[in-house]
Amino acid sequence: AQTVTQSQPEMSVQEAETVTLSCTYDTSENNYYLFWYKQPPSRQMILVIRQEAYKQQNATENRFSVNFQKAAKSFSLKISDSQLGDTAMYFCAFMRAQGGSEKLVFGKGTKLTVNP
Amino acid sequence: KAGVTQTPRYLIKTRGQQVTLSCSPISGHRSVSWYQQTPGQGLQFLFEYFSETQRNKGNFPGRFSGRQFSNSRSEMNVSTLELGDSALYLCASSLDGMVEKLFFGSGTQLSVL
């Protein structure tokens, strides 16, 4: 079974600074996807960034980028130029790429607070 | 394009009752997944429906059930509610449930008293 671990329950960062959220996972699969989701107080889960395991290049989406280390099974999220609107819970998630229906396996989340 | 709509937004029930939650996916999406979110267990997969068929099921007791209609709208039902069923229930839709991005609704917050 796959597991996802987020070792930082809470983090804080000053506005405009950079912060990195950690995520490690355990799987015996070779083909899979990794995700970072953001959950603001509105409760809606919003996809921040997605990484395919077969791609060596790290995914980026504007101020968000990942450091994907497949051998180490590590998938950290870097937020640059932090904004107040980045305050939210952040969840790392894993999905097998086996075809057909697959479920997301989530970590327990990191509560990020961006301070003015 | 309307997003994933979940109703009701909040629900209060008592132990032993049953409850039905509704999810309307994004137009054109045929896959609907349900997740339970609690402070202790985090986010856990309940089940996924595609074209009215349950394709995948999580590790939940039989009190948790669901269905999907021909218009892709989905309902989940919890019978004989227990205090531990208090949670945020999130619905997500996608085109085919796998590679495509999942789009989540804002959830239904269920409180069991």
GROMACS .gro file of C-alpha atoms in nm:
model
  229
    1ALA     CA    1   0.000   0.000   0.000
    2GLN     CA    2   0.112   0.351  -0.073
    3THR     CA    3   0.172   0.602   0.205
    4VAL     CA    4   0.238   0.974   0.195
    5THR     CA    5   0.408   1.157   0.480
    6GLN     CA    6   0.416   1.529   0.543
    7SER     CA    7   0.645   1.587   0.838
    8GLN     CA    8   0.562   1.955   0.894
    9PRO     CA    9   0.216   1.997   1.050
   10GLU     CA   10   0.250   2.376   1.049
   11MET     CA   11   0.472   2.633   0.886
   12SER     CA   12   0.481   3.008   0.860
   13VAL     CA   13   0.654   3.246   0.623
   14GLN     CA   14   0.676   3.619   0.575
   15GLU     CA   15   0.507   3.772   0.276
   16ALA     CA   16   0.735   3.782  -0.033
   17GLU     CA   17   0.968   3.518   0.107
   18THR     CA   18   1.018   3.161  -0.010
   19VAL     CA   19   0.900   2.851   0.173
   20THR     CA   20   0.944   2.480   0.106
   21LEU     CA   21   0.697   2.213   0.214
   22SER     CA   22   0.822   1.857   0.248
   23CYS     CA   23   0.661   1.535   0.134
   24THR     CA   24   0.789   1.179   0.120
   25TYR     CA   25   0.606   0.876  -0.007
   26ASP     CA   26   0.643   0.503  -0.012
   27THR     CA   27   0.550   0.287  -0.307
   28SER     CA   28   0.670  -0.010  -0.504
   29GLU     CA   29   0.512   0.126  -0.820
   30ASN     CA   30   0.722   0.268  -1.101
   31ASN     CA   31   0.453   0.466  -1.278
   32TYR     CA   32   0.258   0.716  -1.074
   33TYR     CA   33   0.160   1.078  -1.032
   34LEU     CA   34   0.227   1.316  -0.747
   35PHE     CA   35   0.022   1.620  -0.662
   36TRP     CA   36   0.013   1.918  -0.433
   37TYR     CA   37  -0.332   2.041  -0.341
   38LYS     CA   38  -0.423   2.360  -0.157
   39GLN     CA   39  -0.725   2.379   0.072
   40PRO     CA   40  -0.814   2.733   0.179
   41PRO     CA   41  -1.080   2.807   0.441
   42SER     CA   42  -1.343   2.773   0.168
   43ARG     CA   43  -1.265   2.396   0.196
   44GLN     CA   44  -1.237   2.340  -0.178
   45MET     CA   45  -0.932   2.137  -0.276
   46ILE     CA   46  -0.743   2.318  -0.549
   47LEU     CA   47  -0.474   2.152  -0.758
   48VAL     CA   48  -0.149   2.345  -0.729
   49ILE     CA   49   0.089   2.131  -0.929
   50ARG     CA   50   0.121   1.782  -1.074
   51GLN     CA   51   0.426   1.568  -1.149
   52GLU     CA   52   0.443   1.254  -1.359
   53ALA     CA   53   0.695   1.009  -1.216
   54TYR     CA   54   0.840   0.924  -1.557
   55LYS     CA   55   0.937   1.286  -1.614
   56GLN     CA   56   1.273   1.385  -1.473
   57GLN     CA   57   1.207   1.755  -1.516
   58ASN     CA   58   1.055   1.919  -1.212
   59ALA     CA   59   0.711   2.069  -1.266
   60THR     CA   60   0.658   2.444  -1.225
   61GLU     CA   61   0.345   2.657  -1.216
   62ASN     CA   62   0.421   3.026  -1.183
   63ARG     CA   63   0.542   3.079  -0.823
   64PHE     CA   64   0.508   2.710  -0.739
   65SER     CA   65   0.771   2.452  -0.820
   66VAL     CA   66   0.859   2.105  -0.700
   67ASN     CA   67   1.178   1.920  -0.624
   68PHE     CA   68   1.107   1.563  -0.728
   69GLN     CA   69   1.364   1.307  -0.618
   70LYS     CA   70   1.235   0.971  -0.739
   71ALA     CA   71   1.507   0.757  -0.587
   72ALA     CA   72   1.463   0.923  -0.251
   73LYS     CA   73   1.083   0.920  -0.289
   74SER     CA   74   1.071   1.286  -0.204
   75PHE     CA   75   0.841   1.551  -0.350
   76SER     CA   76   0.877   1.896  -0.195
   77LEU     CA   77   0.686   2.210  -0.291
   78LYS     CA   78   0.856   2.547  -0.312
   79ILE     CA   79   0.647   2.861  -0.301
   80SER     CA   80   0.832   3.171  -0.411
   81ASP     CA   81   0.728   3.530  -0.338
   82SER     CA   82   0.470   3.410  -0.086
   83GLN     CA   83   0.140   3.596  -0.085
   84LEU     CA   84  -0.123   3.632   0.184
   85GLY     CA   85  -0.359   3.431  -0.036
   86ASP     CA   86  -0.126   3.134  -0.011
   87THR     CA   87  -0.238   3.083   0.348
   88ALA     CA   88  -0.405   2.740   0.345
   89MET     CA   89  -0.365   2.372   0.417
   90TYR     CA   90  -0.140   2.201   0.165
   91PHE     CA   91  -0.174   1.833   0.090
   92CYS     CA   92   0.067   1.611  -0.093
   93ALA     CA   93  -0.100   1.325  -0.279
   94PHE     CA   94  -0.006   1.013  -0.474
   95MET     CA   95  -0.190   0.828  -0.749
   96ARG     CA   96  -0.090   0.510  -0.928
   97ALA     CA   97  -0.091   0.519  -1.304
   98GLN     CA   98  -0.219   0.171  -1.369
   99GLY     CA   99  -0.512   0.243  -1.592
  100GLY     CA  100  -0.878   0.253  -1.504
  101SER     CA  101  -0.993   0.398  -1.178
  102GLU     CA  102  -0.731   0.510  -0.934
  103LYS     CA  103  -0.762   0.684  -0.602
  104LEU     CA  104  -0.561   0.966  -0.448
  105VAL     CA  105  -0.365   0.885  -0.134
  106PHE     CA  106  -0.314   1.199   0.070
  107GLY     CA  107  -0.068   1.305   0.335
  108LYS     CA  108  -0.198   1.459   0.658
  109GLY     CA  109  -0.130   1.810   0.537
  110THR     CA  110   0.078   2.116   0.627
  111LYS     CA  111  -0.091   2.429   0.753
  112LEU     CA  112   0.087   2.724   0.594
  113THR     CA  113   0.044   3.076   0.726
  114VAL     CA  114   0.178   3.372   0.532
  115ASN     CA  115   0.236   3.668   0.761
  116PRO     CA  116   0.222   4.030   0.643
  117LYS     CA  117  -1.834   2.649  -1.676
  118ALA     CA  118  -1.986   2.561  -1.340
  119GLY     CA  119  -1.765   2.375  -1.095
  120VAL     CA  120  -1.841   2.072  -0.884
  121THR     CA  121  -2.147   2.141  -0.673
  122GLN     CA  122  -2.213   1.966  -0.344
  123THR     CA  123  -2.531   1.995  -0.144
  124PRO     CA  124  -2.604   2.057   0.130
  125ARG     CA  125  -2.308   2.255   0.255
  126TYR     CA  126  -2.375   2.171   0.619
  127LEU     CA  127  -2.575   1.894   0.779
  128ILE     CA  128  -2.648   1.798   1.137
  129LYS     CA  129  -2.780   1.452   1.218
  130THR     CA  130  -2.814   1.233   1.524
  131ARG     CA  131  -2.672   0.888   1.583
  132GLY     CA  132  -2.863   0.612   1.414
  133GLN     CA  133  -3.008   0.830   1.141
  134GLN     CA  134  -2.915   0.804   0.776
  135VAL     CA  135  -2.800   1.079   0.544
  136THR     CA  136  -2.774   1.139   0.170
  137LEU     CA  137  -2.523   1.378   0.018
  138SER     CA  138  -2.535   1.502  -0.339
  139CYS     CA  139  -2.267   1.589  -0.591
  140SER     CA  140  -2.311   1.742  -0.935
  141PRO     CA  141  -1.992   1.711  -1.142
  142ILE     CA  142  -1.861   1.951  -1.399
  143SER     CA  143  -2.055   1.923  -1.722
  144GLY     CA  144  -1.908   1.648  -1.938
  145HIS     CA  145  -1.725   1.476  -1.654
  146ARG     CA  146  -1.818   1.112  -1.618
  147SER     CA  147  -1.617   1.017  -1.312
  148VAL     CA  148  -1.714   1.113  -0.960
  149SER     CA  149  -1.506   1.026  -0.653
  150TRP     CA  150  -1.587   1.073  -0.288
  151TYR     CA  151  -1.344   1.140  -0.005
  152GLN     CA  152  -1.390   1.168   0.370
  153GLN     CA  153  -1.181   1.427   0.555
  154THR     CA  154  -1.140   1.416   0.933
  155PRO     CA  155  -0.882   1.579   1.160
  156GLY     CA  156  -0.760   1.241   1.281
  157GLN     CA  157  -0.756   1.028   0.968
  158GLY     CA  158  -0.705   1.300   0.709
  159LEU     CA  159  -0.842   1.247   0.361
  160GLN     CA  160  -0.956   0.896   0.277
  161PHE     CA  161  -1.097   0.761  -0.045
  162LEU     CA  162  -1.453   0.629  -0.025
  163PHE     CA  163  -1.545   0.523  -0.379
  164GLU     CA  164  -1.543   0.624  -0.742
  165TYR     CA  165  -1.818   0.600  -0.998
  166PHE     CA  166  -1.786   0.610  -1.374
  167SER     CA  167  -2.082   0.591  -1.610
  168GLU     CA  168  -2.311   0.474  -1.330
  169THR     CA  169  -2.077   0.192  -1.223
  170GLN     CA  170  -1.867   0.176  -0.911
  171ARG     CA  171  -1.511   0.125  -1.031
  172ASN     CA  172  -1.318   0.152  -0.710
  173LYS     CA  173  -1.395   0.134  -0.342
  174GLY     CA  174  -1.204   0.235  -0.032
  175ASN     CA  175  -1.186   0.061   0.301
  176PHE     CA  176  -1.512   0.175   0.458
  177PRO     CA  177  -1.793  -0.030   0.611
  178GLY     CA  178  -2.102  -0.121   0.414
  179ARG     CA  179  -2.293   0.160   0.583
  180PHE     CA  180  -2.131   0.386   0.326
  181SER     CA  181  -2.280   0.350  -0.019
  182GLY     CA  182  -2.317   0.554  -0.330
  183ARG     CA  183  -2.463   0.567  -0.674
  184GLN     CA  184  -2.436   0.762  -0.992
  185PHE     CA  185  -2.715   0.864  -1.224
  186SER     CA  186  -2.722   0.878  -1.601
  187ASN     CA  187  -2.649   1.253  -1.591
  188SER     CA  188  -2.332   1.176  -1.387
  189ARG     CA  189  -2.471   1.329  -1.068
  190SER     CA  190  -2.379   1.119  -0.770
  191GLU     CA  191  -2.515   1.060  -0.424
  192MET     CA  192  -2.357   0.898  -0.127
  193ASN     CA  193  -2.554   0.754   0.159
  194VAL     CA  194  -2.449   0.676   0.513
  195SER     CA  195  -2.684   0.463   0.717
  196THR     CA  196  -2.696   0.416   1.093
  197LEU     CA  197  -2.479   0.718   1.157
  198GLU     CA  198  -2.208   0.703   1.422
  199LEU     CA  199  -2.031   0.990   1.597
  200GLY     CA  200  -1.716   0.902   1.406
  201ASP     CA  201  -1.888   0.973   1.077
  202SER     CA  202  -1.864   1.345   1.152
  203ALA     CA  203  -1.644   1.474   0.873
  204LEU     CA  204  -1.612   1.687   0.564
  205TYR     CA  205  -1.721   1.483   0.264
  206LEU     CA  206  -1.558   1.595  -0.057
  207CYS     CA  207  -1.664   1.506  -0.406
  208ALA     CA  208  -1.436   1.530  -0.708
  209SER     CA  209  -1.506   1.491  -1.076
  210SER     CA  210  -1.292   1.425  -1.378
  211LEU     CA  211  -1.328   1.326  -1.739
  212ASP     CA  212  -1.223   0.966  -1.686
  213GLY     CA  213  -1.096   0.940  -1.328
  214MET     CA  214  -0.733   0.866  -1.392
  215VAL     CA  215  -0.490   1.091  -1.562
  216GLU     CA  216  -0.705   1.396  -1.592
  217LYS     CA  217  -0.708   1.651  -1.315
  218LEU     CA  218  -0.958   1.607  -1.042
  219PHE     CA  219  -1.181   1.903  -0.967
  220PHE     CA  220  -1.313   1.914  -0.614
  221GLY     CA  221  -1.626   2.063  -0.470
  222SER     CA  222  -1.639   2.257  -0.143
  223GLY     CA  223  -1.771   1.960   0.046
  224THR     CA  224  -2.053   1.882   0.283
  225GLN     CA  225  -1.973   1.922   0.651
  226LEU     CA  226  -2.159   1.648   0.837
  227SER     CA  227  -2.194   1.666   1.215
  228VAL     CA  228  -2.334   1.366   1.398
  229LEU     CA  229  -2.461   1.439   1.749
   0.00000   0.00000   0.00000
